[in-house]
PDB file of C-alpha atoms and ligand atoms in Angstrom:
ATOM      1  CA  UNK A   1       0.404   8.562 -16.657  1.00  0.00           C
ATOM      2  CA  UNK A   2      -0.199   5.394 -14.487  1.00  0.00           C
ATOM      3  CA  UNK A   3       1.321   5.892 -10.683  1.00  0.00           C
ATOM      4  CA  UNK A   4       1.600   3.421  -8.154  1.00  0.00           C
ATOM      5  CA  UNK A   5       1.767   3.714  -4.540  1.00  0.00           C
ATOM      6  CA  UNK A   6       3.258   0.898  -2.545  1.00  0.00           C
ATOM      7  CA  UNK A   7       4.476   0.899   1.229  1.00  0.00           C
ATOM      8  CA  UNK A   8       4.091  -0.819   4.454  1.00  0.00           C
ATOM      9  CA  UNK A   9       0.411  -0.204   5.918  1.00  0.00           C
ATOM     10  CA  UNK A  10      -0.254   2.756   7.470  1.00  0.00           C
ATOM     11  CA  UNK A  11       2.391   4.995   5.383  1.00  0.00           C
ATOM     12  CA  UNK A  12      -0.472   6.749   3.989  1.00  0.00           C
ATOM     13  CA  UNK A  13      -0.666   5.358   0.495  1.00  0.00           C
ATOM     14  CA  UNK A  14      -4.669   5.882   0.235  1.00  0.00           C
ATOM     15  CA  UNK A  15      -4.569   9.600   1.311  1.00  0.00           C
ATOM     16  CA  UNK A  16      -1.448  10.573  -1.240  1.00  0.00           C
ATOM     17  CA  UNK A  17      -2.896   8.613  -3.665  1.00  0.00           C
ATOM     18  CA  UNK A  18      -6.193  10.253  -3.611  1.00  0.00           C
ATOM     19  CA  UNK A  19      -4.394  13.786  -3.288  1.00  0.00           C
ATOM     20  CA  UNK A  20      -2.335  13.102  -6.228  1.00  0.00           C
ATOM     21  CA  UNK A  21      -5.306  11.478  -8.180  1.00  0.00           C
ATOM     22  CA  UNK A  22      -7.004  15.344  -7.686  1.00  0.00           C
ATOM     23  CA  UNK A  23      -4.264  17.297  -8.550  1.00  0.00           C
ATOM     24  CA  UNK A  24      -3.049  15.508 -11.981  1.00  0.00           C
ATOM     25  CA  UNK A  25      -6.834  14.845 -12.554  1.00  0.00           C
ATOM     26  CA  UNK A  26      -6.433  11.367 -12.861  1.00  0.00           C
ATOM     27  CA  UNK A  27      -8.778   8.476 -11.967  1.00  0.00           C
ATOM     28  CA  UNK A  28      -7.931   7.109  -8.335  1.00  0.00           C
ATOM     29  CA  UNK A  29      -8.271   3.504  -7.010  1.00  0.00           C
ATOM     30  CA  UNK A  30      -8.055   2.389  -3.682  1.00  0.00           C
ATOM     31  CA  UNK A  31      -6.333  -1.505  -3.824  1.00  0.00           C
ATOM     32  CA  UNK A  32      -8.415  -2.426  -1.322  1.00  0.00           C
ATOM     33  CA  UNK A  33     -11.622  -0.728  -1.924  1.00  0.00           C
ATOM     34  CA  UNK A  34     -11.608  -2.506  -5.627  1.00  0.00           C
ATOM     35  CA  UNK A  35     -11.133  -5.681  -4.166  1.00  0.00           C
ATOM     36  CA  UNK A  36     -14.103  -5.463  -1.529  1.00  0.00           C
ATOM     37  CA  UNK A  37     -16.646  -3.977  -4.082  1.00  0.00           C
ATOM     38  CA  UNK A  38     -15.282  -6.649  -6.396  1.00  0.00           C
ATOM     39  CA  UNK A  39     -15.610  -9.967  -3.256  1.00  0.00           C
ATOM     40  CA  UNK A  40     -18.873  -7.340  -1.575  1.00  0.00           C
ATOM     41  CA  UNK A  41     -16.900  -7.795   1.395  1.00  0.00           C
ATOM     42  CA  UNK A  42     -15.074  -5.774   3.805  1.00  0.00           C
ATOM     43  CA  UNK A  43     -11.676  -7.131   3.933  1.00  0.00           C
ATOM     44  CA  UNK A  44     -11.720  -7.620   7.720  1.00  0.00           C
ATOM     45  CA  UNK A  45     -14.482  -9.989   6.677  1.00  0.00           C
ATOM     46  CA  UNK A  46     -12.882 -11.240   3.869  1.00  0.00           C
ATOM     47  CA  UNK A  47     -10.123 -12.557   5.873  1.00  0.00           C
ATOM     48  CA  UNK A  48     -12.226 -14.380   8.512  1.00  0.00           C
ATOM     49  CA  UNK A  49     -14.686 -15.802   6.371  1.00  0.00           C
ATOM     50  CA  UNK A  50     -12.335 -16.574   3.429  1.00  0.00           C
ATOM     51  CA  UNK A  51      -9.306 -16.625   4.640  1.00  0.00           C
ATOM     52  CA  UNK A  52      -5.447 -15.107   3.574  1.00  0.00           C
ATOM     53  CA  UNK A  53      -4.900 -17.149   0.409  1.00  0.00           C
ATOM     54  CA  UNK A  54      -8.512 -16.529  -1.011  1.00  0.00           C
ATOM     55  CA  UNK A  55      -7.961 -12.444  -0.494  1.00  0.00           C
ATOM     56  CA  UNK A  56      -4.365 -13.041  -2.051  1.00  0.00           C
ATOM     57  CA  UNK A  57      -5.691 -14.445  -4.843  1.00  0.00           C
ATOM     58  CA  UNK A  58      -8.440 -11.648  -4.946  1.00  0.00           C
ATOM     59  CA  UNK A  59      -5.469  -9.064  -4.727  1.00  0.00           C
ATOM     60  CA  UNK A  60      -3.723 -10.432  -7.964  1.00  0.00           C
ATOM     61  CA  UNK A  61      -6.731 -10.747  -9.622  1.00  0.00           C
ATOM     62  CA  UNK A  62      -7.727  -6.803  -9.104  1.00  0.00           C
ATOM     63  CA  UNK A  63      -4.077  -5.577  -9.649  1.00  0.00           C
ATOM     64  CA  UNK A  64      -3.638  -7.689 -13.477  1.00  0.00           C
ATOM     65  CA  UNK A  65      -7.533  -5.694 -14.275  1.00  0.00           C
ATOM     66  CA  UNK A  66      -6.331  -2.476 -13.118  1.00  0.00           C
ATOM     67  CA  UNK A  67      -2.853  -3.058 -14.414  1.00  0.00           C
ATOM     68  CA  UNK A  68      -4.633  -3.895 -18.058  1.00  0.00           C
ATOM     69  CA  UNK A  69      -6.734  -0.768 -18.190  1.00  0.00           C
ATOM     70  CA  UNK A  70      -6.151   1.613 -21.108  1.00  0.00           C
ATOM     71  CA  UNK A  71      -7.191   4.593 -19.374  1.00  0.00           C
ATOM     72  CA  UNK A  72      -4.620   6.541 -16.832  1.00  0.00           C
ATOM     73  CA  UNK A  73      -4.875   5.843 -13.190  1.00  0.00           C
ATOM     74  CA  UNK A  74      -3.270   6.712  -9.721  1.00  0.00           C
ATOM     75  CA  UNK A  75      -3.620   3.160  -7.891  1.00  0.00           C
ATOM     76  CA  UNK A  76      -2.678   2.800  -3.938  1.00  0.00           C
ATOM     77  CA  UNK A  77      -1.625  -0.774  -2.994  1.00  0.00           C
ATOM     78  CA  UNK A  78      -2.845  -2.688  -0.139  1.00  0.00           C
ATOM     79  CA  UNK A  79       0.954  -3.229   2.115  1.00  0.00           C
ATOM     80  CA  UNK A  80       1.110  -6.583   1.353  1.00  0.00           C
ATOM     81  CA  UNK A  81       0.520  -6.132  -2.382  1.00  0.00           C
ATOM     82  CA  UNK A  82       4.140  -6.289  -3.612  1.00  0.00           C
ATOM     83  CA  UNK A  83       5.306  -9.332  -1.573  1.00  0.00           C
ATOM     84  CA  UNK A  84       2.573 -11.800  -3.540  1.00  0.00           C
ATOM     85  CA  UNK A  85       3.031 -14.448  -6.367  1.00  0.00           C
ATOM     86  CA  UNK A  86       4.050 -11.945  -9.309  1.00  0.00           C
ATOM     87  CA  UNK A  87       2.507  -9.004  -8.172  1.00  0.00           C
ATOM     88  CA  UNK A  88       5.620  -6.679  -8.212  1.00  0.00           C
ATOM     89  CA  UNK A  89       6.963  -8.373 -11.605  1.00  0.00           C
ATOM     90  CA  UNK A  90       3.716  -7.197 -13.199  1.00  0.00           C
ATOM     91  CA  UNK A  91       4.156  -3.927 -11.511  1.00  0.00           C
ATOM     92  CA  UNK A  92       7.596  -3.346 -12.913  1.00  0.00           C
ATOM     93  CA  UNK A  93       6.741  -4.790 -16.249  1.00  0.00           C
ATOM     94  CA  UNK A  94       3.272  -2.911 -16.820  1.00  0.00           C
ATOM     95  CA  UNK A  95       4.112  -0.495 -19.754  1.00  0.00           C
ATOM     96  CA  UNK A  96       3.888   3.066 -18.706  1.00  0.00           C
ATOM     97  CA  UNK A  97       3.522   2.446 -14.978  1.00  0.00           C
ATOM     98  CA  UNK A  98       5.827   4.565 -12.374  1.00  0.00           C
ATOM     99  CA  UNK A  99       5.683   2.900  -8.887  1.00  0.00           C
ATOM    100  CA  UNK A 100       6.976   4.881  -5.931  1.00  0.00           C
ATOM    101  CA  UNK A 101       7.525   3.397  -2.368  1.00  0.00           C
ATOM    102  CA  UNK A 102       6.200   5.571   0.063  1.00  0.00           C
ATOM    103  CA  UNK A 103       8.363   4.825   3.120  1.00  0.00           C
ATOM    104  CA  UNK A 104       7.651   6.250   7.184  1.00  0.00           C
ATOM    105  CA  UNK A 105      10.508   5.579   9.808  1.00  0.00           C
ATOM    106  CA  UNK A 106       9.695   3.002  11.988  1.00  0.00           C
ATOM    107  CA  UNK A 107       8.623   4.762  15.329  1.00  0.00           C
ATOM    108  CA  UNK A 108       5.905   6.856  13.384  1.00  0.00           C
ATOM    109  CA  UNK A 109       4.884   3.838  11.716  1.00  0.00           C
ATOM    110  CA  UNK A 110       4.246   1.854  14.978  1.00  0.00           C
ATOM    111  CA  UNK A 111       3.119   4.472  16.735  1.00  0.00           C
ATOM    112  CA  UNK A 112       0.283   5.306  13.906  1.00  0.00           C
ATOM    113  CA  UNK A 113      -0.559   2.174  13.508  1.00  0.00           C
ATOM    114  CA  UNK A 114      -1.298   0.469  16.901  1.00  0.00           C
ATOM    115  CA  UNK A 115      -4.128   3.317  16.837  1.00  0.00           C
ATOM    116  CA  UNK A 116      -5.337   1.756  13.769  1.00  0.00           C
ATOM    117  CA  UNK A 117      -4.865  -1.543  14.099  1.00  0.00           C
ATOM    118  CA  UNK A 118      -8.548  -2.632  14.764  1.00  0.00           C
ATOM    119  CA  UNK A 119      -9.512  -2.222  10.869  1.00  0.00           C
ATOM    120  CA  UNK A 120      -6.684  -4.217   9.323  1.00  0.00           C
ATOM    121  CA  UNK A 121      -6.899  -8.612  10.407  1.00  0.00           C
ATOM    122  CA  UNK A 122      -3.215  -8.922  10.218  1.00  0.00           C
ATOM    123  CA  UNK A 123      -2.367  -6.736  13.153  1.00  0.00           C
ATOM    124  CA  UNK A 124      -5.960  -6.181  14.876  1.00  0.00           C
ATOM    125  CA  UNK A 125      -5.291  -9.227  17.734  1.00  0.00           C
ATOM    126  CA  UNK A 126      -2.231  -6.877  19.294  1.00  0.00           C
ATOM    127  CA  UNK A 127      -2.684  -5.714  22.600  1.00  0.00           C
ATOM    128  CA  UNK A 128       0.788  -5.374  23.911  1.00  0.00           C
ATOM    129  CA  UNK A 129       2.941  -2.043  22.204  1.00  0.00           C
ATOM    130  CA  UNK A 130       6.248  -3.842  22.511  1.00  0.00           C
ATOM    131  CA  UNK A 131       5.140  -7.270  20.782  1.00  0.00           C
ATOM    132  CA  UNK A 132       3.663  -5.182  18.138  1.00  0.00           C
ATOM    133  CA  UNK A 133       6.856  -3.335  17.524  1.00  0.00           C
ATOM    134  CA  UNK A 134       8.384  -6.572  17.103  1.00  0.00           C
ATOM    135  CA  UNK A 135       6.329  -7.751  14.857  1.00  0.00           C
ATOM    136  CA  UNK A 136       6.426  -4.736  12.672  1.00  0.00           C
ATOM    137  CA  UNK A 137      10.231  -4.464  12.371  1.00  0.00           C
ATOM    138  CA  UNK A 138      10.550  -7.823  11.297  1.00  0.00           C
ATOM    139  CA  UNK A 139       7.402  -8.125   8.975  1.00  0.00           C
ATOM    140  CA  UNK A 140       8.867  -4.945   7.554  1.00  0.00           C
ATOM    141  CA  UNK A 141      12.073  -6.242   7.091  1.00  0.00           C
ATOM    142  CA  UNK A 142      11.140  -9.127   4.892  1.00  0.00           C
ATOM    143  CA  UNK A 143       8.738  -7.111   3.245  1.00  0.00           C
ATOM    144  CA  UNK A 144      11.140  -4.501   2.754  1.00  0.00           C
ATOM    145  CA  UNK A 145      13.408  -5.947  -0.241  1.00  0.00           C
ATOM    146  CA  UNK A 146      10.355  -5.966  -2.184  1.00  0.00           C
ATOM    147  CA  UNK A 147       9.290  -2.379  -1.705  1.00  0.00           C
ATOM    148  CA  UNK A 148      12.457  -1.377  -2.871  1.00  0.00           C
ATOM    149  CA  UNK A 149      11.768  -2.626  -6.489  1.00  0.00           C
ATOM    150  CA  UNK A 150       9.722   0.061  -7.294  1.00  0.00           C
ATOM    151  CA  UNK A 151      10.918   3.191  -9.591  1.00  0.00           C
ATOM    152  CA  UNK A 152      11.217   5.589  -6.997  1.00  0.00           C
ATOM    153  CA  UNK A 153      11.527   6.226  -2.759  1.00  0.00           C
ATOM    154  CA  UNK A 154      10.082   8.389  -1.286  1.00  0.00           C
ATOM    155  CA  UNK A 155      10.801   9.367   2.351  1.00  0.00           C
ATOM    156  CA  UNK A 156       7.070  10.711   3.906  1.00  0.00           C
ATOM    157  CA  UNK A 157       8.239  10.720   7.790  1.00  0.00           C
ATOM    158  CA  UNK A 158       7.453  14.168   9.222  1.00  0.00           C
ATOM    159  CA  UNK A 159       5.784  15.434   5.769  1.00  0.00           C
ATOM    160  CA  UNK A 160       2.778  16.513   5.977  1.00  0.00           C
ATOM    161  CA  UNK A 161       0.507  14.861   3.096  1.00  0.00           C
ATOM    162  CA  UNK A 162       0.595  18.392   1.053  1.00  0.00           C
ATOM    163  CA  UNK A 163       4.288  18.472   1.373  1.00  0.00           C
ATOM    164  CA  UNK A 164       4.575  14.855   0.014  1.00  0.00           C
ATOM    165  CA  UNK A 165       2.418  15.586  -2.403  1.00  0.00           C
ATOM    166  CA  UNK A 166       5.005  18.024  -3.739  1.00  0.00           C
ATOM    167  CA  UNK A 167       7.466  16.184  -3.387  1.00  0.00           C
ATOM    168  CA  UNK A 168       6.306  13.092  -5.383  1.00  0.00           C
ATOM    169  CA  UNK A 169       5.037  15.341  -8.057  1.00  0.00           C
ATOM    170  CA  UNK A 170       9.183  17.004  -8.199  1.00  0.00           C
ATOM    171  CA  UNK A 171       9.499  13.318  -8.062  1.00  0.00           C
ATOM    172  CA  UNK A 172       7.549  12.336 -11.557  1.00  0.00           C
ATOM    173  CA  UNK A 173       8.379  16.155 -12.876  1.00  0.00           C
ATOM    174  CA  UNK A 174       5.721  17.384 -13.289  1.00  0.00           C
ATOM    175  CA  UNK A 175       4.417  20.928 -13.931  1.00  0.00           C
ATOM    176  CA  UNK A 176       0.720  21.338 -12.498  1.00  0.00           C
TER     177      UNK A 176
HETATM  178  C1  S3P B 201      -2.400  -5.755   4.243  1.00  0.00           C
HETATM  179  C2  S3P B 201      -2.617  -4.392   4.171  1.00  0.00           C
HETATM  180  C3  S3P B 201      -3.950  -3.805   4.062  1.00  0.00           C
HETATM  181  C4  S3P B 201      -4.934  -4.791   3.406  1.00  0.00           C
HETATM  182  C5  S3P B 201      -4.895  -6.102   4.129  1.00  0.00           C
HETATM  183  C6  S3P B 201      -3.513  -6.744   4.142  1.00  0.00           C
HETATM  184  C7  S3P B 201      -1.002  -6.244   4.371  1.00  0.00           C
HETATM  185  O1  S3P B 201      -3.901  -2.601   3.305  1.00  0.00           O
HETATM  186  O2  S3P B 201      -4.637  -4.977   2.051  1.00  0.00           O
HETATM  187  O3  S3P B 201      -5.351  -5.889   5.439  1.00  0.00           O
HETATM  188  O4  S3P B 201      -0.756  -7.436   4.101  1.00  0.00           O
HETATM  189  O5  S3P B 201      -0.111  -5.434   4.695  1.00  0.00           O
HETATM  190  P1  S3P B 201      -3.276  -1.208   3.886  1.00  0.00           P
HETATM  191  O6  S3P B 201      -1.818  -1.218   3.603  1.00  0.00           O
HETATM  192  O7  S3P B 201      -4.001  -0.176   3.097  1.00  0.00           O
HETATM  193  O8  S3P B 201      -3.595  -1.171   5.339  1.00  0.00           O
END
């Protein structure tokens, strides 16, 4: 079984993924963690001393390689993953891939994420909580019609990870 997270940042892809990795006994990969042992860059450095369209390209290039591999896999996207060249076309076309978008209402998602902001370049410069907001709604919103490609939805506001870990796995049906 090949599973794919996808979601805005800050929904929590990485830590379902890697929970859902250990419980089906599957191989996990982090998106983002491929790409900067892949570029031996952080990706907070990769955008400043690269720039968007090189880590873009980057992105593509480590989701077609993972995408290709033979051997099962739980892979977390990196939130802009599914809104690049034909990223979600190869997601939806990979044979034997199941893509779920993991989805967090939008106070919880701001919220979360102006505490985390520093480690991801596309949100880190925010000081003020209201432009922020702003920002996320609408980048969401675009972003949003994309997301909704994938297989399944899955709802993870006020779940704790455990819970929607059971719930995606009711989601695939699976017995573990
Ligand atoms: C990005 C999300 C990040 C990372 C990069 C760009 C985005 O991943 O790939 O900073 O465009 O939404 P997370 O969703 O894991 O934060």
């Amino acid at each position: 079984m090949k599973v794919i997270l996808l979601g805005y940042m800050g929904v929590g892809k990485s830590t379902l993924g890697q929970l859902l990795a250990e419980t089906l006994d599957l191989h996990f990969i982090d998106l983002d963690s491929y790409i900067e042992k892949m570029e031996e860059l952080s990706i907070s450095e990769l955008f400043e001393r690269k720039g968007e369209i090189y880590f873009r390209k980057a992105e593509s290039i480590a989701l077609e390689e993972i995408i290709a591999k033979k051997e099962d896999f739980v892979l977390s996207l990196g939130g802009g993953t599914p809104v690049y060249g034909n990223n979600m076309k190869n997601i939806i076309e990979a044979p034997g891939v199941t893509s779920v978008y993991l989805k967090l209402n939008i106070h919880h998602l701001v919220e979360k994420l102006f505490q985390q902001k520093e480690s991801r370049p596309l949100i880190a410069h925010y000081t003020d909580k209201i432009e922020f907001e702003e920002f996320v709604r609408k980048h969401l919103f675009e972003r949003q019609q994309f997301y909704y490609m994938a297989d399944h939805v899955l709802d993870v506001t006020d779940k704790t990870p455990s819970k929607s870990l059971e719930n995606l796995i009711e989601l695939f049906n699976l017995n573990t």
